[in-house]
Amino acid sequence: MAEPYYQFTTTTTLILLLAFYGGTFLMSLLVRQKNENVDGYMVSSGEVGFGVSAASMTATWIWAASFYAAASSAYTYGLSGAIHYGFWGALMILFIYPFGQRFRKLAPNAHTLGELMHARHGSSSQLILAMSNVLGSSISLMVNFTAAGAVVSILSPLSFVHGVVIAGFGTLAYTLWSGFRASILTDVAQLIALMGVAVVIIPWVMFSAGGPEVMAQGLERLTAEQADFFSTTAILEQGAPFFVAVLAYAIGNQTIAQRLFAVRQDLIKPTFLTATLGYGAVVIGLGMIGLMALLLGIQPDGGDLNNLIPQMASTYLPPFMIGLFFVLVVASLSSTADADLTALSAIMMTDVYAKNIVKGQPDPRKMLLVGRMTMIIATMVGLILASLALDILVMLVFVGALWGTIVFPVIASCYWPRVTNQAFTWAVLGGMVLFTIVRFEFVPMNGFFGFGFELIAGVGAGVVAGLMCFGFFGRTVGLAAGVIVALISSYYFSGFLRDYTVLLASLVAYGASTIICVVLSLMRQEHFDFDLIAQRVQRFQETDTKAGHGTVPAAHPAPAE
């Protein structure tokens, strides 16, 4: 390291980790049941109250990457960097609630969004969602375990691998038995730790580094773009790509859908409004630590931006506060890692085993075995991927863009009766292919190809604007906004957007999937009866308290492929 940063002893580090994971494990015992119910294991009672739901949603969205990447963004792009990360992420929590209300209305007993799509279209659409979530949640686990390795390796004599392994097995230990119930219960304590420590750490770092005067003097270190709050570079390279990425996260991520299906239906709106405010306040604040590092002229240890926040804490906080910071990071990564584990288990239990392997006639005991084995295997995969130590910000944008291909097909399937299974499937696959071509520049982004992809991206921008307006203001406003933004964007993107590959690829994912979905749907005359979804999506296990065993309700016929 360039400077002698403060480090805990190995014993102190292990005690802090044992205290945190031991405490969360003891909390999980409060909701442990001898005869576990599979529905409770995946979505609790489906009637979770406001406080627990809002805390769980906030804690899940505030993962380790939230402030690591927010700090990286602020360090890279200057004054507007943390805002671009925190504000757009918060807005996407707000964005999901109107669509979440629609999902719950159609399928009040659902466990996964893929299960809803199975009732709407059949297995292929469901499995597309399942596979995208397996990929996304596996990468999310990797990101959180990577964050654990980074903070442990900087603040203690332990290695990066030690931190990754301890976080992985610690999270698995308290989540494995009770699943989703353990996740949301521990989220409450983890959120209290997150918000309490963040409120103290942010001003402490600033004043330890010299206070507002020193920060103001550091403004001269900024480039013209970094000093501009409305920097075009920051918008095109960070703000806009992240905006469209987290929109896809809001719709495609099973950790979000799981909480939508768990909270009491009439509490969806206040839950997500509260989570919006909580996320924005904490993440924007923590991102400012990256801006402080930039103003102070600090270089990330080893050139790795993932080390930036631990490095600042180690340099400017006293030992006791560094210990609290350590708890903050562990709490944030654990709250999302346990959500990923429960999401993956629900996908394998519902979308793979119950709906496709046994065709709607599952054995509850085998379902639980599938769920718990999934958690164990997923933890192993996450640990292996984390050892690669990839850049967090790059991985976030990449996964979000892939999920962008499913946003329009999923939402349209829940409102437009003419969307077909063929349209859904080919829209997602086609969007992924074109996204990959653009993102990795398999064809030259100039001439005919460049112009064509920019037109598709213009449609994608219209889709993003149209869906947001549709969710809050209805179909007419949504269609008008989408068309207007698509026309304006197509004009301004021509000959310009090809220089910003990440944003171009992300918008192509939206535009291409939308075009394919609409065209193929209009070619058929199907009109789906949405009432069938609630009939086809039922709980897997109704507990017979007298007999002491569970029963599986008769399966309703699924739609033909």
Coordinates of C-alpha atoms in Angstrom, one line a residue:
M1 CA 0.0 0.0 0.0
A2 CA 1.1 3.6 -0.6
E3 CA 0.4 4.6 3.0
P4 CA 0.3 2.7 6.4
Y5 CA -3.4 2.3 6.6
Y6 CA -5.0 1.2 9.9
Q7 CA -5.7 -2.5 10.2
F8 CA -7.5 -4.6 12.8
T9 CA -5.7 -7.6 14.2
T10 CA -6.8 -11.0 12.8
T11 CA -8.5 -11.7 16.2
T12 CA -10.5 -8.5 16.2
T13 CA -11.6 -9.1 12.6
L14 CA -12.8 -12.6 13.3
I15 CA -14.6 -11.4 16.4
L16 CA -16.4 -8.7 14.5
L17 CA -17.4 -11.1 11.8
L18 CA -18.5 -13.8 14.3
A19 CA -20.5 -11.2 16.2
F20 CA -22.4 -10.1 13.1
Y21 CA -23.0 -13.5 11.5
G22 CA -23.6 -15.1 14.9
G23 CA -26.2 -12.4 15.7
T24 CA -28.0 -12.8 12.5
F25 CA -28.0 -16.5 12.8
L26 CA -29.6 -16.2 16.3
M27 CA -32.2 -13.9 14.8
S28 CA -33.0 -16.4 12.1
L29 CA -33.8 -18.9 14.8
L30 CA -36.8 -16.8 15.8
V31 CA -38.6 -17.7 12.6
R32 CA -37.4 -21.2 12.3
Q33 CA -40.1 -23.9 11.9
K34 CA -39.7 -27.6 12.5
N35 CA -42.1 -28.4 9.7
E36 CA -41.3 -25.8 7.1
N37 CA -44.0 -24.6 4.7
V38 CA -42.7 -24.2 1.1
D39 CA -44.8 -21.0 0.5
G40 CA -43.5 -19.4 3.7
Y41 CA -40.0 -20.4 2.7
M42 CA -40.3 -18.4 -0.5
V43 CA -42.6 -15.5 0.2
S44 CA -43.4 -15.7 3.9
S45 CA -47.2 -15.3 4.5
G46 CA -47.8 -13.0 1.5
E47 CA -49.1 -10.5 4.1
V48 CA -45.9 -9.0 5.5
G49 CA -46.5 -5.6 7.2
F50 CA -45.2 -2.1 6.2
G51 CA -42.3 -1.8 8.5
V52 CA -40.6 -5.1 7.8
S53 CA -41.4 -4.8 4.1
A54 CA -40.0 -1.3 3.7
A55 CA -36.9 -2.2 5.7
S56 CA -36.3 -5.3 3.7
M57 CA -36.8 -3.6 0.3
T58 CA -34.4 -0.8 1.3
A59 CA -31.7 -3.1 2.8
T60 CA -31.9 -5.4 -0.3
W61 CA -31.5 -2.5 -2.7
I62 CA -28.7 -1.0 -0.7
W63 CA -26.1 -3.6 -1.3
A64 CA -22.3 -3.3 -1.0
A65 CA -22.1 -2.3 -4.7
S66 CA -24.5 0.6 -4.0
F67 CA -21.9 2.6 -2.2
Y68 CA -18.8 1.0 -3.7
A69 CA -20.0 1.8 -7.2
A70 CA -21.5 5.2 -6.1
A71 CA -18.1 6.1 -4.7
S72 CA -16.4 4.9 -7.9
S73 CA -18.8 7.0 -9.9
A74 CA -18.2 10.1 -7.9
Y75 CA -14.5 9.6 -8.0
T76 CA -14.5 9.1 -11.8
Y77 CA -17.1 11.7 -12.8
G78 CA -16.9 14.3 -10.1
L79 CA -19.7 16.5 -8.7
S80 CA -22.6 14.7 -10.3
G81 CA -21.2 11.1 -10.0
A82 CA -22.8 10.0 -6.8
I83 CA -26.1 11.7 -7.8
H84 CA -26.2 9.7 -11.0
Y85 CA -25.9 6.5 -9.1
G86 CA -28.1 7.1 -6.1
F87 CA -30.8 9.2 -7.6
W88 CA -31.6 6.9 -10.6
G89 CA -31.4 3.9 -8.4
A90 CA -33.9 5.4 -6.0
L91 CA -36.2 6.4 -8.9
M92 CA -36.3 2.8 -10.1
I93 CA -37.6 1.6 -6.7
L94 CA -40.4 4.1 -7.1
F95 CA -41.0 3.0 -10.7
I96 CA -41.7 -0.6 -9.9
Y97 CA -44.7 -0.1 -7.5
P98 CA -47.5 0.6 -10.1
F99 CA -46.4 -2.5 -12.1
G100 CA -46.0 -4.4 -8.9
Q101 CA -49.6 -3.7 -8.0
R102 CA -50.6 -5.1 -11.4
F103 CA -48.5 -8.2 -10.9
R104 CA -50.2 -8.9 -7.5
K105 CA -53.6 -8.2 -8.9
L106 CA -53.1 -10.8 -11.6
A107 CA -51.4 -13.4 -9.4
P108 CA -51.9 -12.8 -5.7
N109 CA -50.4 -16.2 -4.8
A110 CA -47.3 -16.0 -7.0
H111 CA -43.8 -16.8 -5.8
T112 CA -41.8 -15.6 -8.8
L113 CA -42.4 -13.4 -11.8
G114 CA -41.5 -16.3 -14.0
E115 CA -44.5 -18.2 -12.4
L116 CA -46.8 -15.4 -13.6
M117 CA -45.3 -15.6 -17.1
H118 CA -45.8 -19.4 -17.1
A119 CA -49.5 -18.9 -16.4
R120 CA -49.6 -16.2 -19.2
H121 CA -47.5 -17.9 -21.9
G122 CA -46.1 -21.2 -20.9
S123 CA -42.7 -22.8 -20.0
S124 CA -40.4 -21.0 -22.5
S125 CA -41.2 -17.5 -21.3
Q126 CA -40.9 -18.7 -17.7
L127 CA -37.6 -20.3 -18.2
I128 CA -36.2 -17.3 -20.0
L129 CA -36.9 -15.2 -16.9
A130 CA -35.6 -18.0 -14.7
M131 CA -32.3 -18.3 -16.6
S132 CA -31.8 -14.5 -16.6
N133 CA -32.3 -14.3 -12.9
V134 CA -30.0 -17.2 -12.2
L135 CA -27.3 -15.3 -14.2
G136 CA -28.1 -12.0 -12.6
S137 CA -28.3 -13.3 -9.0
S138 CA -25.1 -15.3 -9.4
I139 CA -23.3 -12.2 -10.5
S140 CA -24.9 -10.2 -7.7
L141 CA -23.5 -12.8 -5.2
M142 CA -20.1 -12.4 -6.8
V143 CA -20.3 -8.6 -6.4
N144 CA -21.2 -8.8 -2.8
F145 CA -18.6 -11.4 -1.9
T146 CA -16.1 -9.3 -3.9
A147 CA -16.9 -6.3 -1.7
A148 CA -16.4 -8.5 1.4
G149 CA -13.0 -9.6 0.2
A150 CA -12.0 -6.0 -0.6
V151 CA -12.9 -4.6 2.8
V152 CA -11.4 -7.5 4.8
S153 CA -8.1 -7.4 2.8
I154 CA -7.6 -3.7 3.4
L155 CA -8.7 -3.5 7.1
S156 CA -7.1 -6.7 8.4
P157 CA -4.2 -9.1 7.8
L158 CA -6.6 -11.6 6.3
S159 CA -6.6 -12.0 2.5
F160 CA -9.2 -11.2 -0.1
V161 CA -10.1 -14.8 -0.3
H162 CA -10.6 -15.1 3.5
G163 CA -13.1 -12.2 3.4
V164 CA -15.0 -13.8 0.5
V165 CA -15.2 -17.2 2.1
I166 CA -16.3 -15.9 5.5
A167 CA -19.1 -13.7 4.0
G168 CA -20.3 -16.5 1.8
F169 CA -20.6 -19.1 4.5
G170 CA -21.8 -16.6 7.1
T171 CA -24.7 -15.5 4.9
L172 CA -25.6 -19.1 3.9
A173 CA -25.7 -20.1 7.6
Y174 CA -28.5 -17.9 8.7
T175 CA -30.5 -18.1 5.4
L176 CA -30.4 -21.8 4.7
W177 CA -33.0 -23.1 7.1
S178 CA -35.8 -20.5 7.0
G179 CA -35.2 -18.9 3.6
F180 CA -37.1 -15.7 2.8
R181 CA -38.4 -15.3 6.4
A182 CA -34.9 -15.2 7.7
S183 CA -33.9 -12.8 5.0
I184 CA -36.5 -10.1 5.7
L185 CA -36.2 -10.4 9.5
T186 CA -32.4 -9.9 9.4
D187 CA -32.9 -7.1 6.9
V188 CA -34.5 -5.0 9.6
A189 CA -31.4 -5.1 11.9
Q190 CA -29.1 -4.7 8.9
L191 CA -30.9 -1.6 7.7
I192 CA -30.7 0.0 11.2
A193 CA -27.0 -0.7 11.2
L194 CA -26.6 0.7 7.7
M195 CA -28.5 4.0 8.3
G196 CA -27.1 4.6 11.8
V197 CA -23.5 4.1 10.8
A198 CA -23.8 6.0 7.5
V199 CA -25.2 9.1 9.3
V200 CA -22.1 9.1 11.6
I201 CA -19.4 8.1 9.1
I202 CA -20.0 10.5 6.3
P203 CA -19.5 13.8 8.3
W204 CA -16.8 12.2 10.4
V205 CA -14.7 11.4 7.3
M206 CA -15.2 14.9 5.9
F207 CA -14.2 16.7 9.1
S208 CA -11.3 14.3 9.8
A209 CA -10.0 15.1 6.3
G210 CA -10.0 18.8 7.0
G211 CA -13.6 19.9 6.7
P212 CA -15.5 21.9 4.0
E213 CA -12.6 24.3 3.5
V214 CA -10.2 21.6 2.5
M215 CA -12.8 20.1 0.2
A216 CA -13.4 23.5 -1.4
Q217 CA -9.7 23.9 -2.1
G218 CA -9.7 20.5 -3.8
L219 CA -12.1 21.7 -6.5
E220 CA -9.0 22.9 -8.4
R221 CA -8.1 19.3 -8.9
L222 CA -11.2 18.6 -10.9
T223 CA -11.2 18.6 -14.7
A224 CA -13.8 20.7 -16.5
E225 CA -16.1 17.8 -16.9
Q226 CA -15.8 16.7 -13.3
A227 CA -16.5 20.2 -12.0
D228 CA -19.7 20.5 -14.2
F229 CA -22.7 19.2 -12.3
F230 CA -24.5 18.7 -15.6
S231 CA -21.5 17.0 -17.3
T232 CA -22.4 15.5 -20.6
T233 CA -19.7 12.9 -20.1
A234 CA -21.1 11.8 -16.8
I235 CA -24.6 11.6 -18.2
L236 CA -23.7 9.6 -21.2
E237 CA -21.1 7.3 -19.6
Q238 CA -22.6 6.8 -16.2
G239 CA -26.0 8.4 -15.6
A240 CA -27.9 7.3 -18.7
P241 CA -26.5 3.7 -18.9
F242 CA -27.2 3.2 -15.2
F243 CA -30.7 4.7 -15.5
V244 CA -31.7 2.2 -18.2
A245 CA -29.9 -0.6 -16.4
V246 CA -31.7 -0.2 -13.1
L247 CA -35.0 0.1 -14.8
A248 CA -34.4 -3.5 -16.0
Y249 CA -33.3 -4.5 -12.5
A250 CA -36.6 -3.3 -11.1
I251 CA -38.6 -5.4 -13.5
G252 CA -36.4 -8.4 -14.0
N253 CA -34.8 -9.1 -10.6
Q254 CA -36.4 -11.8 -8.6
T255 CA -35.2 -10.3 -5.3
I256 CA -37.6 -7.4 -6.0
A257 CA -40.4 -9.5 -7.3
Q258 CA -40.2 -11.7 -4.2
R259 CA -40.8 -8.7 -1.9
L260 CA -43.7 -7.6 -4.1
F261 CA -45.3 -11.0 -3.6
A262 CA -44.6 -11.0 0.1
V263 CA -45.9 -7.6 1.2
R264 CA -49.5 -7.1 2.0
Q265 CA -51.1 -6.0 -1.3
D266 CA -52.5 -2.7 -0.1
L267 CA -49.1 -1.7 1.3
I268 CA -47.1 -2.0 -1.9
K269 CA -47.2 1.8 -2.6
P270 CA -46.1 3.1 0.8
T271 CA -43.5 0.4 1.1
F272 CA -41.8 1.3 -2.2
L273 CA -42.1 5.1 -1.6
T274 CA -40.3 4.7 1.8
A275 CA -37.6 2.5 0.2
T276 CA -37.1 5.1 -2.5
L277 CA -36.3 7.8 0.1
G278 CA -34.2 5.5 2.3
Y279 CA -32.1 4.2 -0.6
G280 CA -31.5 7.7 -2.1
A281 CA -30.4 9.3 1.2
V282 CA -28.0 6.6 2.2
V283 CA -26.4 5.8 -1.2
I284 CA -25.9 9.4 -2.3
G285 CA -24.4 10.2 1.0
L286 CA -22.0 7.3 1.0
G287 CA -21.1 8.0 -2.7
M288 CA -19.9 11.4 -1.5
I289 CA -16.9 9.7 0.1
G290 CA -15.7 9.0 -3.4
L291 CA -16.0 12.7 -4.2
M292 CA -14.0 13.5 -1.0
A293 CA -11.3 11.2 -2.2
L294 CA -11.2 12.9 -5.5
L295 CA -11.0 16.4 -3.9
L296 CA -8.2 15.2 -1.6
G297 CA -6.2 13.8 -4.5
I298 CA -6.2 10.3 -3.1
Q299 CA -5.2 7.4 -5.4
P300 CA -7.1 4.1 -5.0
D301 CA -4.9 1.5 -3.5
G302 CA -3.5 -0.7 -6.2
G303 CA -5.5 1.3 -8.8
D304 CA -8.7 -0.6 -7.8
L305 CA -11.7 1.6 -7.3
N306 CA -13.3 -1.2 -5.2
N307 CA -10.8 -0.3 -2.5
L308 CA -11.7 3.4 -2.4
I309 CA -14.2 3.4 0.5
P310 CA -12.3 1.0 2.8
Q311 CA -9.2 3.1 2.1
M312 CA -10.9 6.3 3.1
A313 CA -12.4 4.8 6.2
S314 CA -9.0 3.4 7.2
T315 CA -7.3 6.7 6.6
Y316 CA -9.7 9.1 8.3
L317 CA -11.6 7.3 10.9
P318 CA -10.5 6.3 14.4
P319 CA -10.4 2.5 15.2
F320 CA -13.9 2.4 16.8
M321 CA -15.5 4.1 13.8
I322 CA -13.6 1.8 11.5
G323 CA -15.2 -1.1 13.3
L324 CA -18.6 0.4 12.7
F325 CA -17.8 1.0 9.1
F326 CA -16.8 -2.7 8.8
V327 CA -20.2 -3.6 10.2
L328 CA -21.9 -1.3 7.6
V329 CA -20.2 -3.0 4.7
V330 CA -20.9 -6.5 6.0
A331 CA -24.5 -5.6 6.7
S332 CA -25.0 -4.2 3.3
L333 CA -23.5 -7.1 1.3
S334 CA -25.2 -9.7 3.5
S335 CA -28.7 -8.1 3.1
T336 CA -28.4 -8.5 -0.6
A337 CA -26.6 -11.8 -0.7
D338 CA -29.2 -13.4 1.4
A339 CA -31.9 -12.0 -0.9
D340 CA -30.0 -13.5 -3.9
L341 CA -29.9 -16.9 -2.2
T342 CA -33.6 -16.8 -1.4
A343 CA -34.4 -15.6 -5.0
L344 CA -32.4 -18.4 -6.5
S345 CA -34.0 -21.0 -4.3
A346 CA -37.5 -19.8 -5.2
I347 CA -36.6 -19.9 -8.9
M348 CA -35.4 -23.4 -8.7
M349 CA -38.2 -24.6 -6.5
T350 CA -41.0 -22.9 -8.5
D351 CA -39.9 -22.3 -12.1
V352 CA -37.7 -25.4 -12.6
Y353 CA -38.9 -28.1 -10.2
A354 CA -42.6 -27.4 -9.6
K355 CA -43.7 -26.1 -13.0
N356 CA -41.4 -28.0 -15.4
I357 CA -40.0 -31.1 -13.8
V358 CA -43.1 -32.4 -11.9
K359 CA -45.6 -30.3 -14.0
G360 CA -47.5 -28.6 -11.1
Q361 CA -47.6 -31.6 -8.7
P362 CA -44.6 -31.1 -6.4
D363 CA -43.7 -32.8 -3.2
P364 CA -43.2 -30.1 -0.5
R365 CA -40.4 -31.9 1.1
K366 CA -38.5 -32.3 -2.2
M367 CA -39.2 -28.6 -2.9
L368 CA -37.5 -27.6 0.3
L369 CA -34.6 -29.9 -0.5
V370 CA -34.3 -28.3 -3.9
G371 CA -34.3 -24.8 -2.4
R372 CA -31.7 -25.5 0.2
M373 CA -29.4 -27.4 -2.2
T374 CA -29.7 -24.4 -4.6
M375 CA -28.5 -22.0 -1.8
I376 CA -25.5 -24.2 -1.1
I377 CA -24.5 -24.5 -4.8
A378 CA -25.2 -20.8 -5.4
T379 CA -22.9 -19.9 -2.6
M380 CA -20.1 -22.0 -4.0
V381 CA -20.6 -20.4 -7.5
G382 CA -20.6 -16.9 -6.0
L383 CA -17.4 -17.7 -4.1
I384 CA -15.6 -18.9 -7.3
L385 CA -16.8 -15.9 -9.3
A386 CA -15.7 -13.5 -6.6
S387 CA -12.2 -14.8 -6.7
L388 CA -12.0 -13.2 -10.2
A389 CA -12.2 -9.7 -8.6
L390 CA -14.0 -8.1 -11.5
D391 CA -15.0 -4.4 -11.7
I392 CA -18.3 -3.9 -9.9
L393 CA -19.6 -1.0 -11.9
V394 CA -19.0 -2.7 -15.2
M395 CA -20.8 -5.9 -14.1
L396 CA -23.8 -3.9 -12.9
V397 CA -24.3 -2.2 -16.2
F398 CA -23.8 -5.3 -18.2
V399 CA -26.3 -7.4 -16.3
G400 CA -28.8 -4.6 -16.2
A401 CA -28.6 -4.2 -20.0
L402 CA -29.2 -7.9 -20.5
W403 CA -32.3 -7.6 -18.3
G404 CA -33.4 -4.7 -20.5
T405 CA -34.5 -7.2 -23.1
I406 CA -37.3 -8.6 -20.9
V407 CA -38.8 -5.3 -19.6
F408 CA -41.2 -4.5 -22.4
P409 CA -42.3 -8.2 -23.0
V410 CA -43.0 -8.7 -19.3
I411 CA -45.0 -5.5 -18.8
A412 CA -46.8 -5.8 -22.1
S413 CA -47.8 -9.4 -21.2
C414 CA -49.5 -8.1 -18.1
Y415 CA -51.6 -5.5 -19.9
W416 CA -51.9 -6.3 -23.6
P417 CA -53.9 -9.5 -24.3
R418 CA -52.4 -9.9 -27.8
V419 CA -48.8 -10.7 -26.7
T420 CA -48.0 -14.3 -27.6
N421 CA -45.5 -16.7 -26.2
Q422 CA -43.7 -16.7 -29.5
A423 CA -43.5 -12.9 -29.4
F424 CA -42.2 -12.9 -25.9
T425 CA -39.5 -15.5 -26.5
W426 CA -38.2 -14.1 -29.8
A427 CA -38.2 -10.6 -28.4
V428 CA -35.9 -11.5 -25.6
L429 CA -33.6 -13.7 -27.6
G430 CA -33.4 -11.2 -30.5
G431 CA -32.8 -8.3 -28.1
M432 CA -30.0 -10.2 -26.3
V433 CA -28.3 -11.1 -29.6
L434 CA -28.3 -7.4 -30.8
F435 CA -27.2 -6.2 -27.4
T436 CA -24.3 -8.5 -27.5
I437 CA -23.3 -7.5 -31.0
V438 CA -23.3 -3.8 -30.0
R439 CA -21.8 -4.2 -26.6
F440 CA -18.8 -6.1 -27.8
E441 CA -18.7 -4.4 -31.2
F442 CA -18.8 -7.5 -33.3
V443 CA -19.6 -5.3 -36.3
P444 CA -18.2 -1.9 -37.0
M445 CA -20.3 0.9 -35.4
N446 CA -20.3 3.1 -38.5
G447 CA -22.1 3.5 -41.7
F448 CA -25.2 1.4 -42.2
F449 CA -24.7 -0.6 -39.0
G450 CA -24.1 2.4 -36.8
F451 CA -27.1 4.3 -38.2
G452 CA -29.4 1.2 -37.8
F453 CA -28.4 0.6 -34.2
E454 CA -28.9 4.2 -33.3
L455 CA -32.4 4.1 -34.7
I456 CA -33.2 1.0 -32.6
A457 CA -31.7 2.8 -29.6
G458 CA -34.0 5.8 -30.3
V459 CA -36.9 3.4 -30.0
G460 CA -35.4 2.1 -26.8
A461 CA -35.3 5.6 -25.3
G462 CA -38.9 6.0 -26.2
V463 CA -39.7 2.7 -24.5
V464 CA -38.0 3.7 -21.3
A465 CA -39.8 7.1 -21.2
G466 CA -43.1 5.6 -22.3
L467 CA -43.2 2.8 -19.7
M468 CA -42.4 5.2 -16.9
C469 CA -45.2 7.6 -17.9
F470 CA -47.5 4.6 -18.5
G471 CA -47.0 3.3 -15.0
F472 CA -47.9 6.6 -13.3
F473 CA -50.2 8.4 -15.8
G474 CA -51.8 5.7 -17.9
R475 CA -51.8 4.4 -21.4
T476 CA -52.5 7.6 -23.4
V477 CA -49.7 9.6 -21.7
G478 CA -47.4 6.6 -21.9
L479 CA -47.9 6.1 -25.6
A480 CA -47.6 9.9 -26.4
A481 CA -44.4 10.2 -24.3
G482 CA -42.9 7.1 -25.9
V483 CA -43.5 8.2 -29.5
I484 CA -42.3 11.8 -28.9
V485 CA -39.1 10.7 -27.1
A486 CA -38.4 8.0 -29.7
L487 CA -38.7 10.5 -32.6
I488 CA -36.5 13.1 -30.8
S489 CA -33.9 10.5 -29.7
S490 CA -33.6 8.9 -33.1
Y491 CA -32.8 12.3 -34.6
Y492 CA -30.2 13.3 -32.1
F493 CA -28.7 9.8 -31.7
S494 CA -27.8 9.7 -35.4
G495 CA -24.1 9.8 -35.9
F496 CA -23.6 10.5 -32.2
L497 CA -24.5 7.6 -29.9
R498 CA -22.2 5.1 -31.6
D499 CA -19.3 6.7 -29.6
Y500 CA -21.0 5.6 -26.3
T501 CA -21.1 1.9 -26.6
V502 CA -22.5 1.0 -23.2
L503 CA -25.5 3.4 -23.5
L504 CA -26.0 2.4 -27.2
A505 CA -26.1 -1.3 -26.3
S506 CA -28.4 -0.8 -23.4
L507 CA -31.0 1.1 -25.4
V508 CA -30.7 -1.4 -28.3
A509 CA -31.7 -4.1 -25.8
Y510 CA -34.9 -2.2 -25.0
G511 CA -35.7 -1.1 -28.6
A512 CA -35.0 -4.4 -30.3
S513 CA -37.1 -6.5 -27.9
T514 CA -40.0 -4.0 -28.1
I515 CA -40.0 -4.0 -31.9
I516 CA -39.9 -7.7 -32.2
C517 CA -42.5 -8.2 -29.5
V518 CA -45.0 -5.8 -31.0
V519 CA -44.6 -7.0 -34.6
L520 CA -45.0 -10.7 -33.8
S521 CA -48.0 -10.0 -31.5
L522 CA -49.8 -8.0 -34.2
M523 CA -49.3 -10.9 -36.6
R524 CA -51.6 -13.1 -34.5
Q525 CA -55.2 -12.6 -33.3
E526 CA -54.9 -14.0 -29.8
H527 CA -56.8 -12.3 -26.9
F528 CA -55.8 -13.7 -23.6
D529 CA -58.2 -13.8 -20.6
F530 CA -56.1 -12.3 -17.7
D531 CA -58.5 -14.0 -15.1
L532 CA -56.9 -17.3 -16.0
I533 CA -53.6 -16.2 -14.3
A534 CA -55.0 -16.2 -10.8
Q535 CA -56.6 -19.6 -11.4
R536 CA -53.3 -21.1 -12.6
V537 CA -51.1 -19.6 -9.9
Q538 CA -51.9 -21.1 -6.5
R539 CA -50.0 -21.8 -3.3
F540 CA -48.1 -25.1 -3.4
Q541 CA -48.8 -26.2 0.2
E542 CA -51.8 -25.6 2.4
T543 CA -50.9 -26.6 6.0
D544 CA -53.3 -28.9 7.7
T545 CA -52.7 -28.0 11.3
K546 CA -54.8 -30.9 12.7
A547 CA -53.0 -33.6 10.7
G548 CA -49.7 -31.8 10.9
H549 CA -48.8 -32.2 7.3
G550 CA -49.0 -30.2 4.1
T551 CA -51.1 -30.9 1.0
V552 CA -50.6 -29.7 -2.5
P553 CA -53.6 -28.3 -4.3
A554 CA -54.6 -29.6 -7.7
A555 CA -52.8 -28.0 -10.6
H556 CA -54.6 -25.8 -13.0
P557 CA -53.8 -26.4 -16.7
A558 CA -51.0 -24.3 -18.1
P559 CA -51.3 -22.5 -21.4
A560 CA -50.2 -24.4 -24.5
E561 CA -46.7 -23.6 -25.8

